[in-house]
mmCIF file of C-alpha atoms in Angstrom:
data_model
loop_
_atom_site.group_PDB
_atom_site.id
_atom_site.type_symbol
_atom_site.label_atom_id
_atom_site.label_comp_id
_atom_site.label_asym_id
_atom_site.label_seq_id
_atom_site.Cartn_x
_atom_site.Cartn_y
_atom_site.Cartn_z
ATOM 1 C CA LYS A 338 0.000 0.000 0.000
ATOM 2 C CA GLU A 339 1.283 3.438 -0.907
ATOM 3 C CA TRP A 340 -0.352 6.811 -0.391
ATOM 4 C CA HIS A 341 0.299 10.514 -0.750
ATOM 5 C CA GLN A 342 -1.649 13.684 -0.145
ATOM 6 C CA GLU A 343 -1.995 16.706 -2.424
ATOM 7 C CA GLY A 344 -3.865 19.511 -0.695
ATOM 8 C CA SER A 345 -7.148 18.085 0.538
ATOM 9 C CA GLN A 346 -6.964 15.026 -1.755
ATOM 10 C CA VAL A 347 -5.403 11.729 -0.687
ATOM 11 C CA PHE A 348 -4.306 9.123 -3.230
ATOM 12 C CA VAL A 349 -3.959 5.465 -2.247
ATOM 13 C CA THR A 350 -2.331 2.835 -4.461
ATOM 14 C CA VAL A 351 -3.216 -0.742 -3.577
ATOM 15 C CA LYS A 352 -1.370 -3.742 -5.029
ATOM 16 C CA SER A 353 -2.419 -7.381 -4.787
ATOM 17 C CA THR A 354 -1.509 -10.822 -6.078
ATOM 18 C CA LYS A 355 -5.156 -11.345 -7.084
ATOM 19 C CA PRO A 356 -7.367 -8.989 -9.105
ATOM 20 C CA ILE A 357 -8.820 -6.159 -7.011
ATOM 21 C CA ASP A 358 -12.586 -5.660 -7.099
ATOM 22 C CA ASP A 359 -13.807 -2.107 -7.765
ATOM 23 C CA ARG A 360 -16.153 -2.402 -4.786
ATOM 24 C CA ASN A 361 -13.143 -2.050 -2.447
ATOM 25 C CA ILE A 362 -13.647 1.689 -2.736
ATOM 26 C CA ARG A 363 -16.466 1.230 -0.202
ATOM 27 C CA TYR A 364 -13.844 1.044 2.550
ATOM 28 C CA LEU A 365 -12.980 4.694 1.928
ATOM 29 C CA ASP A 366 -16.656 5.630 1.435
ATOM 30 C CA ARG A 367 -17.624 4.272 4.849
ATOM 31 C CA SER A 368 -15.003 6.298 6.680
ATOM 32 C CA ASP A 369 -16.077 9.573 8.283
ATOM 33 C CA ALA A 370 -12.737 11.100 7.288
ATOM 34 C CA PHE A 371 -13.227 10.961 3.496
ATOM 35 C CA ASP A 372 -15.623 12.338 0.869
ATOM 36 C CA ASP A 373 -15.910 11.920 -2.901
ATOM 37 C CA THR A 374 -13.993 8.644 -3.254
ATOM 38 C CA LYS A 375 -13.281 7.375 -6.740
ATOM 39 C CA ILE A 376 -10.950 5.075 -8.670
ATOM 40 C CA GLU A 377 -8.303 7.113 -10.483
ATOM 41 C CA SER A 378 -6.603 4.294 -12.377
ATOM 42 C CA LYS A 379 -6.536 0.528 -12.588
ATOM 43 C CA SER A 380 -3.884 -1.659 -14.186
ATOM 44 C CA PRO A 381 -5.042 -3.818 -17.125
ATOM 45 C CA ASP A 382 -4.535 -7.013 -15.118
ATOM 46 C CA GLY A 383 -6.439 -5.553 -12.136
ATOM 47 C CA LEU A 384 -3.601 -6.135 -9.665
ATOM 48 C CA GLU A 385 -3.010 -2.436 -8.931
ATOM 49 C CA VAL A 386 -5.621 0.231 -8.231
ATOM 50 C CA THR A 387 -5.167 3.905 -7.415
ATOM 51 C CA MET A 388 -8.041 5.489 -5.492
ATOM 52 C CA SER A 389 -8.551 9.100 -4.454
ATOM 53 C CA ALA A 390 -10.695 10.798 -1.832
ATOM 54 C CA SER A 391 -11.217 14.254 -0.383
ATOM 55 C CA VAL A 392 -10.107 14.552 3.220
ATOM 56 C CA LYS A 393 -12.719 16.157 5.469
ATOM 57 C CA GLN A 394 -11.211 19.024 7.408
ATOM 58 C CA GLN A 395 -12.276 18.854 11.028
ATOM 59 C CA TYR A 396 -11.440 21.389 13.691
ATOM 60 C CA PHE A 397 -11.077 20.440 17.339
ATOM 61 C CA LEU A 398 -11.373 23.184 19.937
ATOM 62 C CA PHE A 399 -9.120 21.403 22.476
ATOM 63 C CA GLY A 400 -7.128 19.529 19.819
ATOM 64 C CA THR A 401 -6.575 15.782 19.665
ATOM 65 C CA ASP A 402 -4.395 13.288 21.477
ATOM 66 C CA ASN A 403 -1.712 11.173 19.793
ATOM 67 C CA THR A 404 -4.318 8.703 18.479
ATOM 68 C CA GLY A 405 -6.595 11.391 17.003
ATOM 69 C CA ARG A 406 -9.339 11.369 19.632
ATOM 70 C CA ASP A 407 -11.090 14.681 20.347
ATOM 71 C CA LEU A 408 -9.996 16.080 23.721
ATOM 72 C CA LEU A 409 -13.065 18.310 24.213
ATOM 73 C CA SER A 410 -15.480 15.371 24.097
ATOM 74 C CA ARG A 411 -13.217 13.358 26.402
ATOM 75 C CA THR A 412 -13.052 16.281 28.860
ATOM 76 C CA LEU A 413 -16.841 16.688 28.850
ATOM 77 C CA MET A 414 -17.295 12.957 29.440
ATOM 78 C CA ALA A 415 -14.811 13.027 32.332
ATOM 79 C CA GLY A 416 -16.645 16.011 33.844
ATOM 80 C CA ARG A 417 -19.942 14.155 33.619
ATOM 81 C CA ILE A 418 -18.451 11.148 35.415
ATOM 82 C CA SER A 419 -16.867 13.372 38.090
ATOM 83 C CA LEU A 420 -20.192 15.118 38.732
ATOM 84 C CA ALA A 421 -21.982 11.784 39.022
ATOM 85 C CA ILE A 422 -19.441 10.525 41.561
ATOM 86 C CA GLY A 423 -19.665 13.801 43.543
ATOM 87 C CA LEU A 424 -23.468 13.738 43.637
ATOM 88 C CA LEU A 425 -23.498 10.079 44.652
ATOM 89 C CA ALA A 426 -21.031 10.787 47.471
ATOM 90 C CA GLY A 427 -23.194 13.713 48.643
ATOM 91 C CA ILE A 428 -26.345 11.582 48.660
ATOM 92 C CA VAL A 429 -24.588 8.810 50.606
ATOM 93 C CA ALA A 430 -23.319 11.389 53.144
ATOM 94 C CA VAL A 431 -26.839 12.815 53.606
ATOM 95 C CA VAL A 432 -28.357 9.348 54.064
ATOM 96 C CA ILE A 433 -25.705 8.353 56.622
ATOM 97 C CA GLY A 434 -26.106 11.722 58.425
ATOM 98 C CA VAL A 435 -29.901 11.427 58.606
ATOM 99 C CA ILE A 436 -29.721 7.859 59.927
ATOM 100 C CA TYR A 437 -27.036 8.795 62.484
ATOM 101 C CA GLY A 438 -28.941 11.936 63.539
ATOM 102 C CA ALA A 439 -32.230 10.048 63.887
ATOM 103 C CA ALA A 440 -30.547 7.369 65.998
ATOM 104 C CA ALA A 441 -28.920 10.007 68.232
ATOM 105 C CA GLY A 442 -32.261 11.592 68.955
#
């Protein structure tokens, strides 16, 4: 597999020992990162295909980590979990306090 990018277009050359089916372009179509996928060229024997696709430009307010995950959504999810834990701890403290206070008179 070889690939290169020119502006917002990415070109992928795939080589195989068996003929490559044109329907393999679906793998790029199904990705959220690409638009407008098409076959640029195909060797006469069908063992080499060059495909192209437009790369969707996405902007991330907090950026991404080293694996490309959005940090804003991860931060919001962590905040939601922290709030849930804090509220649960507060409810448990109130329940224990009410039971202890009722027992004390």
